[in-house]
mmCIF file of C-alpha atoms in Angstrom:
data_model
loop_
_atom_site.group_PDB
_atom_site.id
_atom_site.type_symbol
_atom_site.label_atom_id
_atom_site.label_comp_id
_atom_site.label_asym_id
_atom_site.label_seq_id
_atom_site.Cartn_x
_atom_site.Cartn_y
_atom_site.Cartn_z
ATOM 1 C CA MET A 1 22.736 30.391 32.586
ATOM 2 C CA LEU A 2 19.010 30.082 33.207
ATOM 3 C CA LYS A 3 17.815 30.400 36.620
ATOM 4 C CA HIS A 4 14.230 30.285 38.067
ATOM 5 C CA ILE A 5 13.299 33.287 39.889
ATOM 6 C CA GLU A 6 10.440 33.734 42.439
ATOM 7 C CA ILE A 7 9.855 37.245 43.845
ATOM 8 C CA TYR A 8 6.992 38.130 46.016
ATOM 9 C CA ASN A 9 4.697 41.253 45.546
ATOM 10 C CA GLU A 10 3.051 43.322 48.583
ATOM 11 C CA GLN A 11 0.128 41.176 48.565
ATOM 12 C CA LYS A 12 2.682 38.221 49.198
ATOM 13 C CA LYS A 13 1.848 36.654 45.635
ATOM 14 C CA CYS A 14 4.711 34.915 44.078
ATOM 15 C CA LEU A 15 5.770 36.206 40.814
ATOM 16 C CA ARG A 16 7.593 33.494 38.787
ATOM 17 C CA GLY A 17 9.859 33.843 35.861
ATOM 18 C CA TYR A 18 13.370 33.417 34.508
ATOM 19 C CA LEU A 19 16.775 35.187 34.802
ATOM 20 C CA THR A 20 19.283 34.561 31.892
ATOM 21 C CA LEU A 21 22.686 35.504 32.917
ATOM 22 C CA PRO A 22 25.554 35.127 30.748
ATOM 23 C CA GLU A 23 28.951 33.669 32.066
ATOM 24 C CA ASP A 24 30.563 36.808 30.292
ATOM 25 C CA PHE A 25 27.976 39.237 31.485
ATOM 26 C CA LYS A 26 29.006 42.746 30.493
ATOM 27 C CA GLY A 27 26.720 44.490 32.562
ATOM 28 C CA LEU A 28 23.527 45.343 30.692
ATOM 29 C CA ILE A 29 20.274 43.524 31.752
ATOM 30 C CA VAL A 30 16.810 43.942 29.904
ATOM 31 C CA LEU A 31 13.727 43.531 31.729
ATOM 32 C CA MET A 32 10.694 42.384 29.704
ATOM 33 C CA PHE A 33 7.153 43.084 30.050
ATOM 34 C CA HIS A 34 4.538 40.715 28.304
ATOM 35 C CA GLY A 35 1.320 41.733 26.822
ATOM 36 C CA PHE A 36 -2.273 41.369 27.619
ATOM 37 C CA THR A 37 -3.219 37.744 28.371
ATOM 38 C CA GLY A 38 0.479 36.990 27.689
ATOM 39 C CA ASN A 39 3.302 35.449 29.698
ATOM 40 C CA LYS A 40 7.132 35.482 30.160
ATOM 41 C CA THR A 41 7.665 33.156 26.903
ATOM 42 C CA GLU A 42 5.389 35.364 24.686
ATOM 43 C CA HIS A 43 3.565 34.921 21.512
ATOM 44 C CA GLY A 44 5.773 32.482 19.266
ATOM 45 C CA GLY A 45 8.339 32.104 22.089
ATOM 46 C CA HIS A 46 9.527 35.550 21.321
ATOM 47 C CA PHE A 47 10.725 36.422 24.789
ATOM 48 C CA ARG A 48 12.349 33.213 25.115
ATOM 49 C CA ASP A 49 13.975 33.283 21.919
ATOM 50 C CA PHE A 50 15.296 36.856 22.390
ATOM 51 C CA ALA A 51 16.502 36.079 25.683
ATOM 52 C CA ARG A 52 18.702 33.206 24.427
ATOM 53 C CA LEU A 53 19.824 35.815 21.799
ATOM 54 C CA LEU A 54 20.861 38.454 24.185
ATOM 55 C CA GLU A 55 22.709 36.160 26.315
ATOM 56 C CA GLU A 56 24.808 34.962 23.052
ATOM 57 C CA HIS A 57 25.923 38.642 23.026
ATOM 58 C CA HIS A 58 26.702 38.927 26.771
ATOM 59 C CA ILE A 59 23.236 40.756 27.695
ATOM 60 C CA ALA A 60 21.335 39.462 30.760
ATOM 61 C CA SER A 61 17.615 39.539 30.887
ATOM 62 C CA LEU A 62 14.683 38.947 33.286
ATOM 63 C CA ARG A 63 11.178 37.737 32.164
ATOM 64 C CA MET A 64 8.438 37.460 34.598
ATOM 65 C CA ASP A 65 4.751 36.579 34.599
ATOM 66 C CA PHE A 66 2.773 39.445 36.414
ATOM 67 C CA SER A 67 0.694 38.034 39.038
ATOM 68 C CA GLY A 68 -2.727 36.442 37.831
ATOM 69 C CA ASN A 69 -0.847 35.679 34.439
ATOM 70 C CA GLY A 70 1.168 32.706 33.337
ATOM 71 C CA GLU A 71 2.725 30.633 36.148
ATOM 72 C CA SER A 72 2.634 33.392 38.795
ATOM 73 C CA ASP A 73 0.188 33.354 42.160
ATOM 74 C CA GLY A 74 -3.246 34.689 41.543
ATOM 75 C CA THR A 75 -5.830 34.684 38.900
ATOM 76 C CA PHE A 76 -6.551 36.926 35.956
ATOM 77 C CA LYS A 77 -9.623 38.343 37.669
ATOM 78 C CA ASP A 78 -7.252 39.995 40.423
ATOM 79 C CA PHE A 79 -5.019 41.387 37.803
ATOM 80 C CA THR A 80 -5.442 45.234 37.570
ATOM 81 C CA PHE A 81 -3.366 48.041 35.915
ATOM 82 C CA ASP A 82 -2.479 48.934 39.427
ATOM 83 C CA THR A 83 -1.096 45.747 40.348
ATOM 84 C CA MET A 84 0.925 45.286 37.080
ATOM 85 C CA MET A 85 2.459 48.946 37.583
ATOM 86 C CA ALA A 86 3.394 48.084 41.307
ATOM 87 C CA GLU A 87 5.087 44.872 40.118
ATOM 88 C CA ALA A 88 6.792 46.541 37.307
ATOM 89 C CA ASN A 89 8.404 48.910 39.687
ATOM 90 C CA LEU A 90 9.237 45.984 42.076
ATOM 91 C CA LEU A 91 10.972 43.973 39.140
ATOM 92 C CA LEU A 92 12.970 47.133 38.105
ATOM 93 C CA ASP A 93 13.980 47.263 41.723
ATOM 94 C CA TYR A 94 15.095 43.638 41.581
ATOM 95 C CA VAL A 95 17.200 43.958 38.569
ATOM 96 C CA LYS A 96 19.001 46.951 40.024
ATOM 97 C CA SER A 97 19.990 45.031 43.007
ATOM 98 C CA LEU A 98 21.628 42.563 40.903
ATOM 99 C CA ASP A 99 25.653 41.890 41.061
ATOM 100 C CA GLY A 100 27.526 43.313 38.062
ATOM 101 C CA VAL A 101 24.364 45.353 36.610
ATOM 102 C CA LYS A 102 25.817 48.666 35.121
ATOM 103 C CA ASN A 103 22.713 49.429 32.668
ATOM 104 C CA ILE A 104 19.105 48.655 32.627
ATOM 105 C CA GLY A 105 16.911 48.115 29.500
ATOM 106 C CA LEU A 106 13.337 47.842 29.289
ATOM 107 C CA LEU A 107 11.659 45.729 26.660
ATOM 108 C CA GLY A 108 7.809 45.716 26.445
ATOM 109 C CA PHE A 109 5.692 43.923 23.974
ATOM 110 C CA SER A 110 1.977 45.260 23.226
ATOM 111 C CA MET A 111 0.748 46.042 26.564
ATOM 112 C CA GLY A 112 3.901 45.716 28.027
ATOM 113 C CA GLY A 113 5.319 48.441 25.879
ATOM 114 C CA ALA A 114 2.713 50.647 27.426
ATOM 115 C CA VAL A 115 3.622 49.642 30.754
ATOM 116 C CA ALA A 116 7.379 49.981 30.063
ATOM 117 C CA SER A 117 6.905 53.569 28.576
ATOM 118 C CA TYR A 118 4.892 54.736 31.312
ATOM 119 C CA LEU A 119 7.541 53.135 33.978
ATOM 120 C CA ALA A 120 10.206 55.155 31.988
ATOM 121 C CA THR A 121 8.655 58.318 32.463
ATOM 122 C CA LYS A 122 8.315 57.694 36.278
ATOM 123 C CA ARG A 123 11.853 56.446 36.805
ATOM 124 C CA SER A 124 14.068 57.821 34.102
ATOM 125 C CA ASN A 125 17.195 57.877 36.333
ATOM 126 C CA ASP A 126 17.160 54.115 36.742
ATOM 127 C CA ILE A 127 16.590 53.044 32.866
ATOM 128 C CA ASP A 128 19.116 53.487 30.158
ATOM 129 C CA LYS A 129 17.471 52.295 27.090
ATOM 130 C CA LEU A 130 13.663 51.634 26.265
ATOM 131 C CA LEU A 131 12.842 49.011 23.405
ATOM 132 C CA LEU A 132 9.217 48.692 22.543
ATOM 133 C CA TRP A 133 7.621 45.890 20.280
ATOM 134 C CA SER A 134 4.339 47.013 19.007
ATOM 135 C CA PRO A 135 3.598 49.340 21.914
ATOM 136 C CA ALA A 136 -0.206 49.461 22.938
ATOM 137 C CA GLY A 137 -0.738 52.999 23.478
ATOM 138 C CA ASN A 138 -4.465 52.238 23.141
ATOM 139 C CA ILE A 139 -4.341 49.451 25.839
ATOM 140 C CA ILE A 140 -6.830 51.373 27.802
ATOM 141 C CA GLU A 141 -9.235 51.593 24.915
ATOM 142 C CA ILE A 142 -8.730 47.802 24.176
ATOM 143 C CA ILE A 143 -9.217 46.649 27.587
ATOM 144 C CA LYS A 144 -12.295 49.089 28.362
ATOM 145 C CA THR A 145 -13.966 48.117 24.882
ATOM 146 C CA SER A 146 -13.334 44.375 25.776
ATOM 147 C CA PHE A 147 -15.005 44.834 29.232
ATOM 148 C CA GLU A 148 -18.078 46.832 27.768
ATOM 149 C CA ARG A 149 -18.891 44.346 25.085
ATOM 150 C CA SER A 150 -18.193 41.102 26.893
ATOM 151 C CA PRO A 151 -21.184 39.397 28.537
ATOM 152 C CA LYS A 152 -21.231 40.019 32.485
ATOM 153 C CA LEU A 153 -20.921 37.230 35.207
ATOM 154 C CA LYS A 154 -22.951 37.521 38.441
ATOM 155 C CA ASN A 155 -20.115 39.349 40.256
ATOM 156 C CA GLY A 156 -19.974 42.267 37.696
ATOM 157 C CA ASN A 157 -16.785 40.978 36.051
ATOM 158 C CA ALA A 158 -16.596 40.402 32.131
ATOM 159 C CA ASP A 159 -16.630 36.928 30.742
ATOM 160 C CA LEU A 160 -13.704 36.909 28.141
ATOM 161 C CA GLY A 161 -13.791 32.968 27.556
ATOM 162 C CA ASN A 162 -10.710 31.683 29.228
ATOM 163 C CA PHE A 163 -10.086 34.774 31.044
ATOM 164 C CA GLU A 164 -12.450 36.686 33.575
ATOM 165 C CA LEU A 165 -11.623 40.435 33.416
ATOM 166 C CA SER A 166 -12.546 42.280 36.561
ATOM 167 C CA LYS A 167 -14.383 45.558 37.073
ATOM 168 C CA GLU A 168 -11.460 46.572 39.256
ATOM 169 C CA MET A 169 -9.259 46.425 36.157
ATOM 170 C CA TYR A 170 -11.726 48.521 34.305
ATOM 171 C CA GLU A 171 -11.796 51.149 36.772
ATOM 172 C CA SER A 172 -8.149 51.040 37.434
ATOM 173 C CA LEU A 173 -7.432 52.273 33.922
ATOM 174 C CA ASN A 174 -9.058 55.703 34.681
ATOM 175 C CA ALA A 175 -5.725 56.764 36.526
ATOM 176 C CA TYR A 176 -3.598 56.217 33.401
ATOM 177 C CA LYS A 177 -2.739 58.371 30.464
ATOM 178 C CA MET A 178 -0.192 56.431 28.205
ATOM 179 C CA TYR A 179 1.209 59.292 26.396
ATOM 180 C CA ASP A 180 1.487 61.669 28.974
ATOM 181 C CA SER A 181 5.009 62.978 30.001
ATOM 182 C CA LEU A 182 6.775 61.172 27.635
ATOM 183 C CA ASP A 183 9.339 64.208 27.258
ATOM 184 C CA CYS A 184 10.488 63.002 30.834
ATOM 185 C CA PHE A 185 12.441 60.168 29.289
ATOM 186 C CA THR A 186 15.477 61.625 27.360
ATOM 187 C CA ASN A 187 17.412 58.200 27.006
ATOM 188 C CA PRO A 188 17.270 56.487 23.609
ATOM 189 C CA VAL A 189 14.089 54.613 22.737
ATOM 190 C CA PHE A 190 13.740 52.140 19.860
ATOM 191 C CA ILE A 191 10.083 51.100 18.443
ATOM 192 C CA VAL A 192 9.561 48.121 16.232
ATOM 193 C CA HIS A 193 5.898 47.977 14.883
ATOM 194 C CA GLY A 194 4.369 45.833 12.032
ATOM 195 C CA LYS A 195 2.987 47.992 9.395
ATOM 196 C CA LYS A 196 0.058 45.747 8.731
ATOM 197 C CA ASP A 197 -0.766 45.245 12.762
ATOM 198 C CA VAL A 198 -4.645 45.219 13.191
ATOM 199 C CA THR A 199 -4.483 44.907 17.049
ATOM 200 C CA VAL A 200 -2.350 48.059 17.498
ATOM 201 C CA ASN A 201 -2.086 50.313 14.487
ATOM 202 C CA TYR A 202 1.490 51.440 13.642
ATOM 203 C CA ASN A 203 0.274 54.933 14.381
ATOM 204 C CA TYR A 204 0.330 54.140 17.999
ATOM 205 C CA GLY A 205 3.891 53.283 17.697
ATOM 206 C CA MET A 206 4.358 56.537 15.719
ATOM 207 C CA LYS A 207 2.911 58.502 18.423
ATOM 208 C CA TYR A 208 5.448 57.100 21.007
ATOM 209 C CA GLN A 209 8.208 58.060 18.468
ATOM 210 C CA GLU A 210 7.067 61.724 18.330
ATOM 211 C CA GLY A 211 6.509 62.171 21.931
ATOM 212 C CA PHE A 212 9.981 60.623 23.291
ATOM 213 C CA PRO A 213 12.767 63.279 22.549
ATOM 214 C CA ASN A 214 15.301 60.715 21.632
ATOM 215 C CA ALA A 215 13.121 57.860 19.699
ATOM 216 C CA LYS A 216 13.425 56.141 16.515
ATOM 217 C CA ILE A 217 11.108 53.892 14.838
ATOM 218 C CA HIS A 218 11.307 50.733 12.622
ATOM 219 C CA LEU A 219 8.347 49.394 10.658
ATOM 220 C CA VAL A 220 8.410 45.975 9.611
ATOM 221 C CA GLU A 221 6.519 46.131 6.393
ATOM 222 C CA THR A 222 4.521 42.805 6.281
ATOM 223 C CA ALA A 223 4.319 42.245 9.955
ATOM 224 C CA GLY A 224 1.079 42.033 11.946
ATOM 225 C CA HIS A 225 0.912 42.388 15.745
ATOM 226 C CA GLY A 226 2.872 38.883 16.383
ATOM 227 C CA TYR A 227 5.622 38.925 13.862
ATOM 228 C CA ASP A 228 4.596 35.441 12.714
ATOM 229 C CA LYS A 229 6.587 34.749 9.879
ATOM 230 C CA ARG A 230 10.120 33.827 10.208
ATOM 231 C CA ASN A 231 11.865 36.620 8.154
ATOM 232 C CA GLU A 232 9.400 39.185 10.479
ATOM 233 C CA LYS A 233 10.812 37.709 13.636
ATOM 234 C CA ASN A 234 14.445 37.779 12.305
ATOM 235 C CA GLU A 235 14.114 41.436 11.215
ATOM 236 C CA LEU A 236 12.561 42.224 14.762
ATOM 237 C CA PHE A 237 15.388 40.539 16.603
ATOM 238 C CA GLU A 238 18.078 41.870 14.214
ATOM 239 C CA LYS A 239 17.187 45.668 14.681
ATOM 240 C CA SER A 240 16.391 45.318 18.426
ATOM 241 C CA LEU A 241 19.607 43.803 19.241
ATOM 242 C CA ASP A 242 21.660 46.533 17.330
ATOM 243 C CA PHE A 243 19.747 48.892 19.270
ATOM 244 C CA LEU A 244 20.770 47.524 22.718
ATOM 245 C CA LYS A 245 24.185 46.776 21.581
ATOM 246 C CA GLY A 246 24.640 50.372 20.072
#
């Protein structure tokens, strides 16, 4: 069953997304965090398609747009790392409150992988499994470089074409270190990374694997950042599903 969900953040902005709840739900739900300039469907429809696959295997999922992204309230210029982490906590609280939930897994793609990892170190008691797709441990560098190299608008924000990247986002990054305290999360972690990823080199995924005490990594030999070929997507889904069911 697919259900449209609306959740309000502290600024009263509506976050919109989808809860997929199998009729024969067994208790595991996967909370998905999208990437930079991404959304709840994700590149190539990966989140949508994986949610459907999970449903076939009695696993629920929640995938939401962060504020300023996708169909959620706000504009991209209002989007900062602080707002994103606050909303990640809010969404985790939401899935905890759902009837029948016994176990919670986090899935993050790219920037969402960095968010999921950071959240896991802060709330290890609430998260049973952590699944990372091409986790962008270099997301701070990516965003800062994008801001610094882009032309500036009159308000001081950066012009990234269809996206206005705020000075507030740039400054919010200083409070975060993506690889700190990974040893605080001792539950199972599984990382999938494309070996030909030029956006987030697979060594960033390897660094997560080395930092978490109970982590494994699978490299998809031919894949870039988006797992754009059918066989790459199939491999991504197969390995991820095995981890969540294991």
